[in-house]
Coordinates of C-alpha atoms in Angstrom, one line a residue:
Chain A
X113 CA 83.5 12.1 -242.2
X114 CA 82.7 14.9 -244.5
X115 CA 79.2 16.5 -244.3
X116 CA 77.7 19.3 -246.3
X117 CA 75.0 21.7 -245.3
X118 CA 73.3 24.2 -247.5
X119 CA 72.0 27.5 -246.2
X120 CA 70.1 30.4 -247.7
X121 CA 66.6 31.8 -248.3
X122 CA 63.7 29.5 -248.9
X123 CA 61.8 32.1 -251.0
X124 CA 63.1 34.4 -253.7
X125 CA 61.1 37.0 -255.6
X126 CA 60.9 36.8 -259.4
X127 CA 63.8 38.6 -261.1
X128 CA 65.9 38.6 -257.9
X129 CA 69.2 36.9 -257.2
X130 CA 69.4 33.6 -255.3
X131 CA 72.4 33.3 -253.0
X132 CA 73.2 30.0 -251.3
X133 CA 76.2 28.8 -249.2
X134 CA 77.4 25.3 -248.6
X135 CA 79.4 24.6 -245.5
X136 CA 81.7 21.6 -245.4
X137 CA 82.2 19.9 -242.1
X138 CA 85.3 17.7 -241.7
X139 CA 87.5 19.2 -244.3
X140 CA 88.5 22.1 -246.5
X141 CA 87.5 22.5 -250.1
X142 CA 90.9 23.5 -251.5
X143 CA 93.9 21.4 -251.3
X144 CA 91.9 18.4 -252.4
X145 CA 91.2 16.6 -255.7
X146 CA 87.5 16.9 -255.4
X147 CA 84.9 19.0 -257.2
X148 CA 82.4 21.0 -255.1
X149 CA 79.1 20.9 -257.0
X150 CA 75.7 22.6 -257.0
X151 CA 72.8 20.4 -258.3
X152 CA 69.1 21.0 -258.2
X153 CA 65.9 19.1 -258.6
X154 CA 62.6 20.7 -259.6
X155 CA 59.5 19.2 -258.1
X156 CA 58.8 15.8 -259.6
X157 CA 61.7 16.1 -262.0
X158 CA 65.2 14.8 -262.4
X159 CA 68.6 16.0 -261.3
X160 CA 70.2 19.0 -263.0
X161 CA 73.8 19.7 -262.5
X162 CA 74.4 23.5 -262.2
X163 CA 78.2 23.8 -261.9
X164 CA 81.2 23.2 -259.7
X165 CA 84.6 24.3 -258.5
X166 CA 87.1 21.6 -259.2
X167 CA 90.4 21.6 -257.3
X168 CA 93.8 20.4 -258.1
X169 CA 95.8 21.2 -255.0
X170 CA 94.9 24.8 -254.2
X171 CA 94.0 25.7 -257.7
X172 CA 90.2 25.8 -258.3
X173 CA 88.6 25.9 -261.7
X174 CA 84.9 26.6 -262.2
X175 CA 82.6 24.9 -264.8
X176 CA 79.0 25.7 -265.4
X177 CA 76.0 24.1 -267.2
X178 CA 75.8 25.8 -270.6
X179 CA 72.1 26.4 -270.0
X180 CA 72.8 28.5 -266.9
X181 CA 76.2 29.9 -267.5
X182 CA 75.0 33.4 -268.1
X183 CA 73.2 33.6 -264.8
X184 CA 75.3 31.5 -262.5
X185 CA 78.4 32.1 -260.4
X186 CA 80.0 29.6 -258.1
X187 CA 82.8 30.7 -255.9
X188 CA 84.8 29.7 -252.8
X189 CA 84.4 31.7 -249.6
X190 CA 87.0 34.4 -249.4
X191 CA 87.5 34.0 -245.6
X192 CA 86.6 30.4 -244.9
X193 CA 88.1 27.4 -246.7
X194 CA 85.2 25.2 -245.7
X195 CA 82.5 27.0 -247.7
X196 CA 81.5 27.8 -251.2
X197 CA 78.6 29.7 -252.7
X198 CA 76.2 29.9 -255.5
X199 CA 74.5 33.0 -257.0
X200 CA 71.8 32.6 -259.6
X201 CA 70.5 35.8 -261.1
X202 CA 67.1 36.7 -262.7
X203 CA 65.2 33.9 -260.8
X204 CA 61.9 32.7 -262.3
X205 CA 59.4 30.0 -261.6
X206 CA 61.5 27.6 -263.6
X207 CA 64.2 27.9 -260.9
X208 CA 62.0 26.6 -258.1
X209 CA 63.7 23.5 -256.9
X210 CA 65.6 21.7 -254.1
X211 CA 69.2 22.9 -254.4
X212 CA 71.9 20.5 -253.3
X213 CA 75.6 21.0 -252.7
X214 CA 77.7 18.0 -253.1
X215 CA 81.3 16.7 -253.3
X216 CA 82.4 14.8 -256.4
X217 CA 85.1 13.2 -258.4
X218 CA 84.5 13.3 -262.1
X219 CA 81.0 11.8 -262.6
X220 CA 80.8 10.4 -259.1
X221 CA 78.9 12.7 -256.7
X222 CA 79.5 10.8 -253.5
X223 CA 78.6 13.2 -250.7
X224 CA 75.5 15.3 -250.7
X225 CA 74.0 17.9 -248.5
X226 CA 70.5 17.5 -247.3
X227 CA 69.2 20.0 -249.9
X228 CA 67.5 23.3 -249.4
X229 CA 64.1 23.9 -251.1
X230 CA 63.9 27.3 -252.9
X231 CA 60.7 28.7 -254.1
X232 CA 60.3 31.6 -256.5
X233 CA 57.3 33.6 -255.5
Chain B
X144 CA 76.5 18.9 -276.2
X145 CA 75.6 15.4 -275.1
X146 CA 72.4 13.9 -273.7
X147 CA 71.9 10.9 -271.5
X148 CA 68.6 9.0 -272.2
X149 CA 67.1 6.6 -269.7
X150 CA 63.8 4.7 -269.9
X151 CA 61.1 6.4 -267.8
X152 CA 60.2 3.2 -266.0
X153 CA 61.3 -0.4 -265.5
X154 CA 59.5 -3.0 -263.4
X155 CA 60.2 -6.5 -262.2
X156 CA 59.0 -9.1 -259.7
X157 CA 60.9 -9.8 -256.4
X158 CA 63.9 -12.0 -257.1
X159 CA 64.1 -11.1 -260.7
X160 CA 66.9 -9.1 -262.4
X161 CA 66.3 -5.9 -264.2
X162 CA 68.6 -3.7 -266.2
X163 CA 68.4 0.1 -266.6
X164 CA 70.0 1.6 -269.7
X165 CA 71.7 5.0 -270.1
X166 CA 72.4 5.9 -273.7
X167 CA 74.7 8.8 -274.7
X168 CA 73.8 10.9 -277.7
X169 CA 75.8 13.8 -279.0
X170 CA 79.2 14.7 -280.3
X171 CA 81.3 14.4 -277.1
X172 CA 82.6 10.9 -277.8
X173 CA 85.2 10.9 -275.1
X174 CA 82.8 12.3 -272.6
X175 CA 81.4 8.9 -271.6
X176 CA 84.5 7.5 -270.0
X177 CA 83.3 8.2 -266.5
X178 CA 79.8 7.1 -265.7
X179 CA 78.1 6.9 -262.3
X180 CA 74.7 5.7 -261.1
X181 CA 72.5 6.9 -258.2
X182 CA 69.5 5.7 -256.3
X183 CA 67.0 8.1 -255.0
X184 CA 63.9 7.5 -252.8
X185 CA 61.1 10.2 -252.9
X186 CA 62.0 13.2 -250.8
X187 CA 65.5 11.8 -250.1
X188 CA 69.1 12.6 -251.1
X189 CA 70.5 10.6 -254.0
X190 CA 72.9 7.8 -253.1
X191 CA 75.9 6.9 -255.2
X192 CA 75.7 3.3 -256.4
X193 CA 78.6 3.0 -258.8
X194 CA 81.3 5.1 -260.3
X195 CA 84.0 4.9 -263.0
X196 CA 81.5 2.8 -265.0
X197 CA 81.6 -0.3 -262.8
X198 CA 83.1 0.4 -259.4
X199 CA 80.9 0.1 -256.3
X200 CA 81.3 2.2 -253.2
X201 CA 82.3 0.1 -250.2
X202 CA 79.4 -1.4 -248.3
X203 CA 77.1 -1.5 -251.3
X204 CA 75.5 -4.9 -252.0
X205 CA 76.8 -6.7 -255.0
X206 CA 73.2 -7.0 -256.2
X207 CA 73.9 -3.7 -258.0
X208 CA 76.3 -4.0 -260.9
X209 CA 77.1 -1.5 -263.6
X210 CA 78.8 -1.8 -267.0
X211 CA 79.2 0.0 -270.3
X212 CA 79.3 -0.9 -274.0
X213 CA 79.8 1.7 -276.6
X214 CA 77.3 4.5 -276.1
X215 CA 75.2 2.7 -273.6
X216 CA 75.8 2.2 -269.8
X217 CA 73.7 -0.2 -267.8
X218 CA 72.8 -0.8 -264.2
X219 CA 71.6 -4.3 -263.3
X220 CA 69.8 -5.0 -260.1
X221 CA 69.8 -8.7 -259.3
X222 CA 67.5 -10.4 -256.8
X223 CA 65.1 -7.5 -256.9
X224 CA 63.7 -6.6 -253.5
X225 CA 60.8 -4.3 -252.5
X226 CA 63.3 -1.8 -251.1
X227 CA 64.8 -1.4 -254.6
X228 CA 61.7 0.5 -255.6
X229 CA 63.2 4.0 -256.2
X230 CA 64.3 6.4 -258.9
X231 CA 67.7 5.7 -260.6
X232 CA 69.9 8.2 -262.4
X233 CA 73.0 7.9 -264.5
X234 CA 75.6 10.6 -264.9
X235 CA 78.7 11.2 -267.0
X236 CA 81.6 13.6 -266.9
X237 CA 82.1 15.4 -270.2
X238 CA 85.3 16.5 -271.9
X239 CA 84.2 20.0 -271.2
X240 CA 84.5 19.3 -267.4
X241 CA 80.8 19.4 -266.9
X242 CA 78.4 16.7 -265.5
X243 CA 75.4 15.4 -267.2
X244 CA 72.5 13.5 -265.6
X245 CA 70.1 11.2 -267.3
X246 CA 66.4 11.9 -266.9
X247 CA 65.9 9.1 -264.3
X248 CA 64.2 5.7 -264.3
X249 CA 61.5 4.7 -261.9
X250 CA 61.9 1.1 -260.8
X251 CA 58.7 -0.6 -259.7
X252 CA 58.7 -3.9 -257.8
X253 CA 55.6 -5.8 -258.8

């Protein structure tokens, strides 16, 4: 059974860059028909989709939320086919949230990591 | 760009049925073909309730049913139970290969 686990810092200073990694247990991220997503949830707020890598076979295509596209990068790990990462530049208070990595198919995000709280302070 | 609008809250008594709506607004007409619904308890990870408009993941009670008509998707919870008190989100996959989430609906069991 596939499981996802986020890792990274819990606190980031304003204007700095956030880097998070998602490790997938039980499968690779390429060679599948799934999308590998980053989603966040600010305190007391709703879900915000950030972006994903979507694979068709071994070819991955990235898509980003228009609101974050200029600051966001999502990429597969160069060495390990069971990991993908998020970098978000110029962090501010508005970026304080729980960040989830998740596996999806089109609109259906079926497998979620436990989430990692990130505070900008 | 499209938006998905949900009511902020819906309530019902145990045993009743309630329906949560998710209305698409915007120019991406074909971007509402794929709709999913999620349940989230406070402090917990969202759980997928339905996908491709009306399909349920295996093992999910058939008290949860989803449908779509035009620009509005709906999630109906039948036989409302205290455990159904949670936040519910819809999502859709756009023609730009992005995912949209609705703002969420808090369900209260009276």
